[in-house]
Coordinates of C-alpha atoms in Angstrom, one line a residue:
Chain A
M11 CA 0.0 0.0 0.0
N12 CA 1.4 3.3 -1.1
I13 CA -0.1 5.6 1.5
E14 CA 0.9 8.7 -0.5
E15 CA -1.8 7.9 -3.0
Y16 CA -4.4 8.5 -0.4
R17 CA -5.8 12.0 -0.1
G18 CA -9.0 13.6 1.1
V19 CA -11.3 13.5 4.1
W20 CA -14.5 11.5 3.8
V21 CA -17.6 11.4 5.9
F22 CA -20.2 8.7 5.7
I23 CA -23.6 10.4 5.4
E24 CA -26.3 8.3 7.0
Q25 CA -29.8 8.8 5.9
R26 CA -33.0 7.2 7.2
D27 CA -36.0 7.1 5.0
G28 CA -34.5 9.9 2.9
Q29 CA -33.8 12.1 5.8
L30 CA -30.2 13.1 6.7
V31 CA -29.2 11.9 10.2
D32 CA -27.7 14.7 12.2
V33 CA -24.4 13.0 13.0
G34 CA -23.4 13.1 9.3
L35 CA -23.7 16.9 9.3
E36 CA -21.9 17.1 12.6
L37 CA -19.0 15.1 11.1
L38 CA -18.9 17.5 8.1
G39 CA -18.3 20.2 10.7
A40 CA -15.4 18.3 12.3
G41 CA -14.2 17.0 8.9
R42 CA -14.0 20.6 7.5
D43 CA -11.4 21.4 10.0
L44 CA -9.3 18.3 9.2
A45 CA -9.6 18.9 5.5
D46 CA -8.6 22.6 5.8
K47 CA -5.6 21.6 7.8
L48 CA -4.5 19.0 5.3
E49 CA -5.5 21.2 2.3
V50 CA -7.7 18.6 0.8
D51 CA -11.4 18.2 -0.2
L52 CA -14.0 17.2 2.3
C53 CA -16.3 14.6 0.7
G54 CA -19.6 13.1 1.8
I55 CA -20.5 9.5 0.9
L56 CA -24.2 9.3 0.3
L57 CA -25.9 6.0 -0.4
G58 CA -29.6 5.1 -0.8
H59 CA -32.4 5.3 -3.2
H60 CA -33.7 8.7 -4.4
V61 CA -31.2 10.5 -2.2
K62 CA -29.2 12.6 -4.7
E63 CA -31.1 15.7 -3.8
L64 CA -29.7 15.6 -0.3
S65 CA -26.3 16.5 -1.7
N66 CA -27.1 20.2 -1.8
E67 CA -27.7 20.3 2.0
L68 CA -24.3 18.6 2.4
F69 CA -22.6 21.3 0.4
E70 CA -24.2 23.9 2.6
Y71 CA -22.8 22.1 5.7
G72 CA -19.3 22.1 4.4
A73 CA -18.8 19.3 1.8
D74 CA -16.7 20.0 -1.3
K75 CA -17.8 16.8 -3.1
V76 CA -20.4 14.3 -2.6
Y77 CA -20.1 10.7 -3.9
V78 CA -23.6 9.4 -4.5
I79 CA -24.7 5.9 -5.3
D80 CA -28.4 5.8 -5.9
D81 CA -29.8 2.3 -6.3
P82 CA -32.8 0.3 -5.1
V83 CA -30.6 -2.3 -3.4
L84 CA -29.4 0.6 -1.1
A85 CA -32.8 1.8 -0.1
N86 CA -32.5 0.4 3.4
Y87 CA -29.2 -0.1 5.2
R88 CA -27.7 -3.6 4.9
T89 CA -24.1 -4.5 5.7
E90 CA -23.9 -6.6 2.6
T91 CA -24.7 -3.9 0.1
Y92 CA -23.3 -0.9 1.9
M93 CA -20.0 -2.6 2.6
K94 CA -19.6 -3.5 -1.1
A95 CA -20.5 0.0 -2.2
V96 CA -18.3 1.8 0.2
G97 CA -15.4 -0.7 -0.2
D98 CA -15.5 -0.1 -4.0
L99 CA -15.4 3.7 -3.5
V100 CA -12.5 3.5 -1.1
R101 CA -10.5 1.3 -3.5
K102 CA -11.2 3.6 -6.4
Y103 CA -10.8 7.1 -4.8
K104 CA -8.4 6.4 -1.9
P105 CA -9.3 8.8 0.9
E106 CA -6.8 9.3 3.7
I107 CA -9.3 9.8 6.5
F108 CA -12.8 8.4 6.7
V109 CA -15.2 9.0 9.6
Y110 CA -18.6 7.5 10.3
G111 CA -21.2 8.4 13.0
A112 CA -21.2 5.9 15.8
T113 CA -24.8 4.9 15.3
A114 CA -26.0 1.2 15.1
N115 CA -25.6 1.2 11.3
G116 CA -22.5 3.5 11.2
K117 CA -20.6 1.2 13.5
D118 CA -21.7 -1.9 11.7
L119 CA -20.6 -0.5 8.4
A120 CA -17.3 0.9 9.6
S121 CA -16.4 -2.4 11.1
A122 CA -17.2 -4.3 8.0
V123 CA -15.4 -1.8 5.7
A124 CA -12.3 -1.9 7.9
T125 CA -11.9 -5.6 7.3
E126 CA -13.0 -5.3 3.7
V127 CA -10.2 -2.9 2.9
M128 CA -7.8 -4.0 5.7
T129 CA -7.3 -0.9 7.6
G130 CA -7.4 0.4 11.2
L131 CA -10.6 1.7 12.8
T132 CA -11.1 3.5 16.1
A133 CA -14.5 3.2 17.7
D134 CA -16.6 5.8 19.5
T135 CA -14.1 8.7 19.3
T136 CA -14.8 12.0 20.9
I137 CA -11.8 14.1 19.8
L138 CA -10.5 14.3 16.3
D139 CA -7.3 16.1 15.2
V140 CA -4.5 15.7 12.7
D141 CA -0.7 15.9 12.7
V142 CA -0.4 17.9 9.5
E143 CA 3.2 17.2 8.8
K144 CA 2.9 13.4 9.1
R145 CA -0.7 13.6 7.7
L146 CA -1.6 11.4 10.7
F147 CA -5.1 11.3 12.0
E148 CA -5.3 11.5 15.8
A149 CA -8.6 9.9 17.0
S150 CA -9.1 10.0 20.7
R151 CA -11.6 8.1 22.8
P152 CA -12.3 7.1 26.4
A153 CA -10.7 3.7 26.8
F154 CA -11.1 0.8 29.2
G155 CA -14.6 1.5 30.2
G156 CA -13.9 5.2 30.2
N157 CA -11.3 5.1 32.9
I158 CA -8.7 6.9 30.7
M159 CA -8.5 8.8 27.4
A160 CA -6.4 7.3 24.6
T161 CA -5.3 8.7 21.2
I162 CA -5.3 6.0 18.5
L163 CA -3.1 6.2 15.4
C164 CA -3.0 4.2 12.2
K165 CA 0.4 4.9 10.7
K166 CA 0.8 2.4 7.9
H167 CA -2.7 1.8 6.6
R168 CA -5.2 4.0 4.7
P169 CA -7.8 5.2 5.0
Q170 CA -7.5 6.1 8.7
M171 CA -11.0 5.4 10.0
A172 CA -13.0 6.2 13.1
T173 CA -16.5 6.2 14.3
V174 CA -17.6 9.3 16.2
R175 CA -20.2 9.7 18.8
P176 CA -23.3 11.6 17.8
K177 CA -23.7 15.0 19.4
V178 CA -20.0 15.4 20.2
M179 CA -19.0 17.4 17.1
K180 CA -20.7 20.6 16.0
K181 CA -22.4 21.3 12.7
L182 CA -21.3 24.3 10.9
E183 CA -23.7 27.2 10.2
P184 CA -25.2 26.2 6.8
Q185 CA -24.2 28.5 4.0
P186 CA -27.2 28.7 1.7
G187 CA -26.3 28.3 -1.9
R188 CA -22.9 26.9 -1.3
Q189 CA -22.0 24.6 -4.2
G190 CA -20.0 21.5 -4.7
E191 CA -19.3 18.6 -7.0
I192 CA -21.5 15.5 -7.3
I193 CA -19.9 12.4 -8.4
E194 CA -22.3 9.6 -9.2
E195 CA -21.2 6.0 -9.0
T196 CA -23.1 2.7 -9.5
I197 CA -23.2 -0.6 -7.6
D198 CA -23.2 -3.9 -9.4
L199 CA -25.5 -6.0 -7.2
K200 CA -28.9 -7.5 -7.9
E201 CA -31.6 -8.0 -5.2
D202 CA -31.9 -11.7 -6.1
D203 CA -28.2 -12.3 -5.4
L204 CA -28.3 -10.9 -1.9
R205 CA -28.4 -13.0 1.2
T206 CA -30.1 -10.5 3.5
K207 CA -33.4 -8.7 3.3
V208 CA -34.9 -6.0 5.5
L209 CA -38.5 -7.1 6.1
E210 CA -39.7 -4.4 8.4
I211 CA -38.5 -1.2 10.0
V212 CA -40.4 -0.1 13.1
R213 CA -39.7 3.4 14.5
N214 CA -41.2 4.3 17.7
A215 CA -43.5 7.3 17.0
K216 CA -42.3 9.0 20.1
K217 CA -39.4 7.8 22.1
A218 CA -40.3 6.8 25.6
V219 CA -37.2 8.5 26.9
N220 CA -35.8 11.3 24.9
L221 CA -32.7 12.4 26.6
E222 CA -31.1 14.0 23.5
D223 CA -33.7 16.7 23.3
A224 CA -34.3 17.3 27.0
D225 CA -33.7 20.8 28.4
I226 CA -33.3 19.5 31.9
I227 CA -31.9 16.1 32.9
V228 CA -31.9 14.8 36.4
A229 CA -29.4 11.9 36.5
A230 CA -28.9 9.2 39.1
G231 CA -25.7 7.4 39.9
K232 CA -24.6 4.5 42.1
G233 CA -25.0 6.8 45.2
I234 CA -28.8 6.6 45.0
K235 CA -28.4 2.9 45.9
D236 CA -31.8 1.4 45.3
E237 CA -35.3 1.7 44.0
K238 CA -36.2 4.1 46.8
G239 CA -33.4 6.4 45.9
F240 CA -34.3 6.2 42.2
K241 CA -37.9 7.1 43.0
M242 CA -36.6 10.1 44.9
V243 CA -34.7 11.2 41.9
E244 CA -37.7 10.7 39.7
A245 CA -39.7 12.9 42.0
L246 CA -37.3 15.7 41.5
A247 CA -37.3 15.2 37.8
D248 CA -41.0 15.3 37.8
V249 CA -41.3 18.6 39.6
L250 CA -38.8 20.1 37.2
N251 CA -40.5 18.6 34.1
A252 CA -37.1 17.0 33.5
T253 CA -36.0 13.7 31.9
V254 CA -34.4 11.1 34.1
G255 CA -30.9 10.0 33.2
A256 CA -28.7 7.4 34.7
S257 CA -25.1 6.2 34.9
R258 CA -24.2 2.7 33.8
D259 CA -24.2 1.3 37.3
V260 CA -27.8 2.3 37.8
V261 CA -28.9 0.7 34.5
E262 CA -27.0 -2.4 35.2
A263 CA -28.5 -2.6 38.7
G264 CA -31.9 -2.8 36.8
L265 CA -33.3 0.4 38.4
C266 CA -34.2 1.8 34.9
G267 CA -33.9 0.9 31.2
H268 CA -30.9 1.4 29.0
D269 CA -32.8 4.2 27.3
H270 CA -31.9 6.3 30.3
Q271 CA -28.2 5.7 30.2
V272 CA -25.9 8.7 29.6
G273 CA -22.3 8.1 28.6
Q274 CA -20.0 6.2 26.4
T275 CA -22.3 3.2 26.0
G276 CA -25.4 5.3 26.4
V277 CA -26.4 8.6 24.8
T278 CA -24.5 11.9 24.6
V279 CA -26.6 14.8 25.9
T280 CA -26.3 18.6 26.0
P281 CA -29.2 19.9 28.1
K282 CA -29.4 23.4 29.5
L283 CA -29.3 21.9 33.0
Y284 CA -27.9 18.6 34.2
F285 CA -28.2 17.4 37.8
A286 CA -25.7 14.6 38.6
I287 CA -26.9 12.9 41.7
G288 CA -24.7 10.4 43.4
I289 CA -22.7 10.0 40.2
S290 CA -19.0 9.5 40.8
G291 CA -17.9 10.9 37.4
A292 CA -16.1 8.1 35.6
V293 CA -15.2 9.2 32.0
Q294 CA -17.6 6.5 30.9
H295 CA -20.3 8.8 32.1
T296 CA -18.9 12.3 31.8
V297 CA -18.0 11.9 28.1
G298 CA -21.8 11.8 27.6
M299 CA -22.7 14.9 29.5
A300 CA -19.7 17.2 30.0
N301 CA -21.0 19.6 27.3
S302 CA -24.2 20.4 29.2
E303 CA -24.8 24.1 29.7
T304 CA -24.9 24.0 33.5
I305 CA -24.0 21.0 35.5
I306 CA -24.9 20.7 39.2
A307 CA -23.4 17.8 41.1
I308 CA -24.4 16.3 44.4
N309 CA -22.1 13.7 46.0
T310 CA -21.1 12.7 49.4
D311 CA -17.4 12.3 48.4
P312 CA -15.7 15.7 48.2
D313 CA -13.1 14.2 45.9
A314 CA -15.6 12.7 43.4
A315 CA -14.4 13.2 39.8
I316 CA -17.8 14.5 38.8
F317 CA -17.0 17.9 40.5
N318 CA -14.2 18.4 37.9
V319 CA -16.7 18.6 35.1
S320 CA -19.4 20.4 37.0
H321 CA -20.2 24.1 37.4
Y322 CA -21.7 23.8 40.8
G323 CA -21.1 21.2 43.4
V324 CA -22.6 20.2 46.7
V325 CA -21.1 17.7 49.1
A326 CA -24.2 16.3 50.6
D327 CA -26.1 13.1 51.1
A328 CA -28.6 12.8 48.2
F329 CA -31.1 11.3 50.5
E330 CA -31.2 14.5 52.6
I331 CA -30.9 17.1 50.0
V332 CA -32.9 15.8 47.0
P333 CA -36.2 15.7 48.9
L334 CA -35.5 19.2 50.1
L335 CA -34.9 20.3 46.5
T336 CA -38.0 18.7 45.3
E337 CA -40.0 20.5 47.9
E338 CA -38.4 23.9 47.3
F339 CA -38.8 23.6 43.5
R340 CA -42.4 22.6 44.0
K341 CA -43.1 25.7 46.0
A342 CA -41.1 28.0 43.8
L343 CA -42.4 26.8 40.5
Q344 CA -46.0 26.8 41.7
V345 CA -45.7 30.5 42.7
K346 CA -44.0 31.3 39.4
T347 CA -46.7 29.8 37.2
E348 CA -49.5 31.4 39.2
E349 CA -47.8 34.8 38.8
G350 CA -47.8 34.1 35.1
G351 CA -51.5 33.5 35.3
V352 CA -51.4 29.8 34.5
A353 CA -53.0 27.5 37.0
H354 CA -50.7 24.9 38.4
V355 CA -52.1 21.4 38.5
Chain B
M22 CA -27.5 -26.8 14.3
N23 CA -23.9 -26.1 15.3
I24 CA -23.4 -22.8 16.9
L25 CA -20.1 -21.1 17.6
V26 CA -19.9 -18.4 20.2
C27 CA -16.8 -16.1 20.3
I28 CA -16.2 -14.8 23.8
K29 CA -13.7 -12.7 25.7
Q30 CA -12.4 -12.6 29.2
V31 CA -12.3 -9.0 30.3
P32 CA -11.3 -7.0 33.4
D33 CA -14.3 -5.8 35.2
T34 CA -14.1 -2.2 34.0
K35 CA -16.5 -1.0 36.7
I36 CA -13.9 -1.7 39.3
I37 CA -10.6 -1.2 37.5
K38 CA -8.4 1.6 38.7
V39 CA -5.9 3.8 36.8
N40 CA -2.5 4.4 38.4
P41 CA -2.4 8.2 38.6
K42 CA 1.3 8.3 38.4
T43 CA 1.8 6.2 35.2
N44 CA -1.6 6.6 33.6
T45 CA -1.7 2.8 33.1
L46 CA -4.4 0.5 34.2
D47 CA -3.9 -1.4 37.3
R48 CA -5.2 -4.7 36.1
S49 CA -4.7 -6.4 39.5
S50 CA -7.3 -4.0 40.8
A51 CA -10.1 -5.7 38.8
P52 CA -11.2 -9.3 38.7
A53 CA -11.3 -11.0 35.2
I54 CA -14.8 -11.9 34.2
L55 CA -16.6 -13.3 31.1
N56 CA -17.6 -10.3 29.1
P57 CA -21.3 -9.7 30.1
Y58 CA -22.6 -9.4 26.5
D59 CA -20.9 -12.7 25.7
A60 CA -22.8 -14.5 28.5
H61 CA -26.0 -13.5 26.7
A62 CA -24.6 -14.8 23.4
V63 CA -23.9 -18.2 25.0
E64 CA -27.3 -18.2 26.7
E65 CA -28.9 -17.6 23.3
A66 CA -26.9 -20.3 21.7
V67 CA -27.9 -22.8 24.4
R68 CA -31.5 -21.8 24.0
L69 CA -31.4 -22.3 20.2
K70 CA -29.7 -25.7 20.6
K71 CA -32.5 -26.8 22.9
I72 CA -34.9 -26.2 20.1
H73 CA -32.9 -27.2 17.1
G74 CA -30.4 -29.7 18.4
G75 CA -26.7 -29.6 17.5
K76 CA -24.0 -28.3 19.8
V77 CA -22.6 -25.1 21.2
V78 CA -18.9 -24.5 20.8
V79 CA -17.1 -21.6 22.4
L80 CA -14.0 -19.9 21.1
S81 CA -11.8 -17.3 22.7
M82 CA -8.4 -15.8 22.3
G83 CA -6.4 -14.7 25.4
P84 CA -3.8 -15.7 28.0
P85 CA -4.1 -19.2 29.6
Q86 CA -6.2 -17.9 32.4
A87 CA -9.0 -17.0 29.9
K88 CA -9.8 -20.7 30.3
E89 CA -11.8 -19.6 33.3
A90 CA -14.2 -17.6 31.1
I91 CA -14.7 -20.6 28.8
K92 CA -15.5 -22.7 31.8
K93 CA -18.1 -20.1 32.8
C94 CA -19.6 -20.7 29.3
V95 CA -19.7 -24.4 29.9
E96 CA -21.6 -23.6 33.1
I97 CA -24.2 -21.7 31.1
G98 CA -24.5 -24.8 28.9
A99 CA -21.8 -24.7 26.1
D100 CA -20.7 -28.2 25.0
E101 CA -17.1 -27.5 24.1
G102 CA -14.6 -24.7 24.5
Y103 CA -11.4 -23.7 22.6
L104 CA -8.8 -21.1 23.6
I105 CA -6.2 -19.9 21.2
S106 CA -3.3 -18.7 23.3
D107 CA 0.1 -17.8 22.1
R108 CA 2.5 -14.8 22.6
R109 CA 2.4 -14.3 18.9
F110 CA -1.3 -13.3 19.2
A111 CA -0.5 -10.6 21.8
G112 CA -1.0 -6.9 21.1
A113 CA -3.7 -7.6 18.5
D114 CA -6.2 -4.8 17.6
T115 CA -9.6 -5.6 16.3
L116 CA -8.4 -6.4 12.7
A117 CA -5.7 -8.8 13.9
T118 CA -8.1 -10.3 16.5
S119 CA -10.7 -11.2 13.9
Y120 CA -8.0 -12.7 11.7
A121 CA -6.7 -15.0 14.5
L122 CA -10.2 -16.1 15.5
Y123 CA -11.1 -16.7 11.8
K124 CA -8.1 -19.0 11.5
A125 CA -9.3 -21.0 14.5
I126 CA -12.9 -21.0 13.1
Q127 CA -11.6 -22.4 9.8
K128 CA -10.1 -25.3 11.7
L129 CA -13.3 -25.8 13.7
M130 CA -15.2 -25.8 10.4
D131 CA -13.0 -28.5 9.0
E132 CA -13.9 -30.7 11.9
D133 CA -17.6 -29.8 12.0
G134 CA -19.8 -27.4 10.1
I135 CA -20.9 -24.2 11.7
D136 CA -24.4 -22.9 11.0
L137 CA -24.4 -19.8 13.1
V138 CA -21.8 -17.6 14.9
L139 CA -22.8 -15.5 17.9
C140 CA -20.8 -12.7 19.6
G141 CA -21.6 -10.2 22.3
K142 CA -22.4 -6.7 21.0
H143 CA -19.0 -5.5 22.3
A144 CA -16.5 -6.3 25.0
I145 CA -16.7 -3.9 28.0
D146 CA -12.9 -3.3 28.0
G147 CA -12.8 -2.0 24.5
D148 CA -16.4 -1.1 23.7
T149 CA -15.6 -1.3 20.0
G150 CA -18.0 -4.0 18.6
Q151 CA -15.7 -4.4 15.6
V152 CA -14.5 -8.0 16.0
G153 CA -17.8 -9.7 15.3
P154 CA -18.4 -7.9 11.9
G155 CA -14.7 -8.4 11.1
I156 CA -15.1 -12.2 11.6
A157 CA -18.2 -12.2 9.4
R158 CA -16.4 -10.4 6.6
R159 CA -13.5 -12.9 6.8
M160 CA -15.9 -15.8 6.7
E161 CA -17.9 -14.1 3.9
I162 CA -21.1 -14.5 5.8
P163 CA -23.6 -11.7 6.6
P164 CA -23.2 -9.9 10.0
L165 CA -26.4 -9.0 11.8
T166 CA -25.4 -6.6 14.6
N167 CA -27.3 -5.3 17.7
V168 CA -29.7 -8.3 17.8
I169 CA -32.4 -8.1 20.5
K170 CA -34.5 -11.1 19.4
V171 CA -34.2 -14.2 17.2
E172 CA -37.6 -14.3 15.6
E173 CA -37.3 -17.5 13.7
V174 CA -34.7 -20.0 12.7
D175 CA -35.2 -22.6 10.0
P176 CA -32.1 -24.8 9.8
A177 CA -33.5 -26.9 7.0
E178 CA -34.2 -23.9 4.8
K179 CA -31.0 -22.2 6.1
M180 CA -32.9 -19.1 7.1
I181 CA -32.9 -16.9 10.1
K182 CA -35.0 -13.8 11.0
V183 CA -33.9 -11.5 13.8
R184 CA -34.8 -8.2 15.3
R185 CA -32.0 -5.6 15.2
K186 CA -32.0 -2.6 17.5
I187 CA -31.6 0.6 15.6
E188 CA -31.9 4.2 16.7
N189 CA -35.4 4.9 17.8
G190 CA -36.8 1.5 17.0
Y191 CA -35.9 -1.8 15.5
E192 CA -35.9 -3.7 12.2
I193 CA -36.6 -7.2 11.2
I194 CA -34.0 -8.6 8.9
Q195 CA -33.8 -12.0 7.3
S196 CA -30.6 -13.7 6.3
T197 CA -29.4 -17.0 4.9
L198 CA -27.4 -19.3 7.2
P199 CA -24.7 -19.4 8.1
C200 CA -24.5 -15.8 9.4
L201 CA -23.1 -14.0 12.4
L202 CA -25.1 -12.3 15.1
T203 CA -23.9 -9.8 17.7
V204 CA -26.3 -9.7 20.6
E205 CA -27.6 -7.0 23.0
K206 CA -28.4 -7.7 26.6
E207 CA -32.1 -7.5 26.0
I208 CA -32.0 -10.7 24.0
N209 CA -32.4 -12.9 27.0
E210 CA -31.8 -13.3 30.8
V211 CA -28.8 -15.4 31.6
A212 CA -30.4 -18.1 33.8
Y213 CA -28.8 -19.6 36.9
S214 CA -26.8 -22.6 35.9
P215 CA -28.2 -25.9 36.8
L216 CA -26.0 -28.0 39.1
P217 CA -25.0 -30.6 36.5
N218 CA -23.6 -27.8 34.4
M219 CA -21.7 -26.4 37.3
L220 CA -20.2 -29.8 38.0
R221 CA -19.3 -30.3 34.4
A222 CA -17.7 -26.8 34.2
A223 CA -15.6 -27.4 37.3
R224 CA -14.1 -30.5 35.7
Y225 CA -14.0 -29.2 32.2
N226 CA -10.6 -28.4 30.6
P227 CA -10.8 -26.2 27.5
I228 CA -8.7 -27.2 24.5
V229 CA -5.8 -24.8 23.9
W230 CA -4.4 -24.2 20.5
T231 CA -1.2 -22.2 19.7
V232 CA -0.5 -20.6 16.3
D233 CA 1.2 -23.9 15.3
D234 CA -2.1 -25.7 15.6
L235 CA -3.7 -23.5 13.0
K236 CA -3.3 -23.9 9.2
D237 CA -2.0 -21.4 6.6
V238 CA -1.5 -18.6 9.1
D239 CA 0.0 -15.4 7.7
M240 CA 2.2 -14.4 10.5
K241 CA 2.2 -10.8 9.4
Q242 CA -1.4 -10.5 10.1
L243 CA -1.1 -11.6 13.8
G244 CA -0.7 -9.7 17.0
L245 CA 1.0 -6.4 17.2
K246 CA 2.5 -6.8 13.7
G247 CA -0.9 -7.4 12.2
S248 CA -2.5 -4.4 13.9
P249 CA -2.9 -1.2 11.9
T250 CA -3.9 0.8 15.0
I251 CA -1.6 1.7 17.8
V252 CA -2.1 3.7 21.0
G253 CA -0.4 7.0 20.6
K254 CA -0.8 8.4 24.0
M255 CA -3.0 8.0 27.1
W256 CA -3.9 10.7 29.5
P257 CA -6.3 11.0 32.5
P258 CA -9.6 12.6 31.6
A259 CA -9.5 16.4 31.4
K260 CA -9.9 18.2 34.6
S261 CA -11.5 21.6 34.3
D262 CA -11.4 24.3 36.8
G263 CA -13.7 22.3 38.8
A264 CA -17.1 23.1 40.3
Q265 CA -17.9 26.1 42.4
M266 CA -18.7 24.4 45.7
L267 CA -21.7 25.4 47.7
D268 CA -20.7 24.5 51.1
D269 CA -22.7 26.6 53.6
E270 CA -20.9 24.7 56.4
G271 CA -22.8 21.6 55.4
D272 CA -26.2 23.1 56.1
V273 CA -28.3 21.0 53.7
K274 CA -31.2 23.3 53.8
K275 CA -29.1 26.3 52.8
Q276 CA -27.4 24.3 50.1
A277 CA -30.8 23.3 48.7
E278 CA -32.0 26.9 48.7
K279 CA -28.9 28.0 46.8
I280 CA -29.4 25.4 44.2
V281 CA -33.0 26.3 43.7
S282 CA -32.2 30.0 43.3
L283 CA -29.4 29.2 40.8
V284 CA -31.7 27.0 38.8
L285 CA -34.5 29.5 38.8
E286 CA -32.2 32.2 37.4
K287 CA -32.4 30.1 34.2
R288 CA -35.9 31.5 33.7
E289 CA -36.1 30.3 30.1
L290 CA -36.3 26.7 31.4
F291 CA -39.5 27.3 33.1
E292 CA -41.4 30.2 31.6
A293 CA -42.0 28.7 28.2
K294 CA -43.2 25.5 29.8
G295 CA -45.5 26.9 32.4
G296 CA -48.6 26.3 30.3
E297 CA -47.7 22.7 29.5
R298 CA -47.8 21.4 33.0

């Protein structure tokens, strides 16, 4: 492999039912920075059926080129077809860096493509940078269950690939009318020759737990101990009209579903207000919430790592202070709404 | 139906500590366990075997002590366990790992066919989820990741239908057999092992293979040499300026009042929503 032949920064653009998934646009934002540093094009890889039109939006969000393969066999994501299509593009156009959103399908695809083209892949990264002189991609991620951060390099293979957590990178401000080049490619696969078939896709109309869009999250950690503690946290969330989040320990203890989990193996959130209650602050968790606008942490341990990423901290027993908070908020918010002329139920 | 399950012994990352001086992991601080997702994969394999017959074979790569994790799988109900263990495998990233496991799988397939391969969604010490799809690609079989339910298996027609968890929902996907599934925890509950399994596991001695036991191995693709990725540097998680502590001499009531007034300053959080409540 002559790695000098490989140039350009690629972003896999995931679409679902013809709608762009946010993480692709976020990665164009991060990719723009890498491409500018390396003085190369930023390219979007767009696969699907009837998706070509989406290219314009990709140009507005920073792409210089979009490689499109529009074919009925690509209508729904399948490893089999997408791996073939992307593998062919990589072999033909030779990008030096290729990033994918760390969604279910993005991770699935990246893993398959890495083996298909025999290159290195770093999973679930949260920081991307590049050593311009060596043209070396520096993809960093929490490692070992989030106990430490590590930068992973891929020196001798190309493309240098990584999956990136949704919500970690920032979209650029769209520039209406920004133009780019569309390069159309084809795929040589017939439906009858394929071994897999998507029979049905079921999307929950409304997510039971929507942490990503919540303005306020009240999150529980190991310190809330048991069901009684969790109920107490729920009560506070209730009075604040907040969504309940949780650390991995709480989910694994069975106190709530995985949908509530914030962190490396859960979701990444950026609410206006994040209460961390009894959460020690392992990177596993903080990587998923550190970008929240205001973080208030409550923990009995004055040395808990959560205080390092928080804006306000209280060393207190959650079992004492949380019920007080719930009560105070109940009183305060009730008065507030009545002043505003809206009856409080 | 012969089912192969790839498993890994991992340090319990919930307990593992980082040495603050060297920024390395203190592995002695955490017990080695069977990767929790893999336990679900074995459980599912055992469940399918009960319906369709055949056997459940477990394969792992790791140091000799990883035999313990294989014995744990036998406790859950696996029939046989193989460990590939050799210094030449050491330092493998996900690409080199899938290669080594694939070489062992080829040997197993020569002995007995494999109809289905199962893996956990990811290992908790790496959280990558890349080895399963890598193995599938090498075997040239379809990978179906994030499986939360096996809907239907028809070994005679060589067909399987599974439910895959995707963002905000799920999909039902059909594949020919053999194929490879990576499973989520929701797929089943790992049952308590019956006593005969426990006794069998206690006496069971997994078969250990070295590189020399495998055929046509390209040494360049093994271990550190076969790994495109390397760790550049490691550092402890960023420490910011830290929180402004509201101490109030430990007076909980005062602390609570302070938090409430801080939060209420963010008026936009509440005003717009007053009417919805």
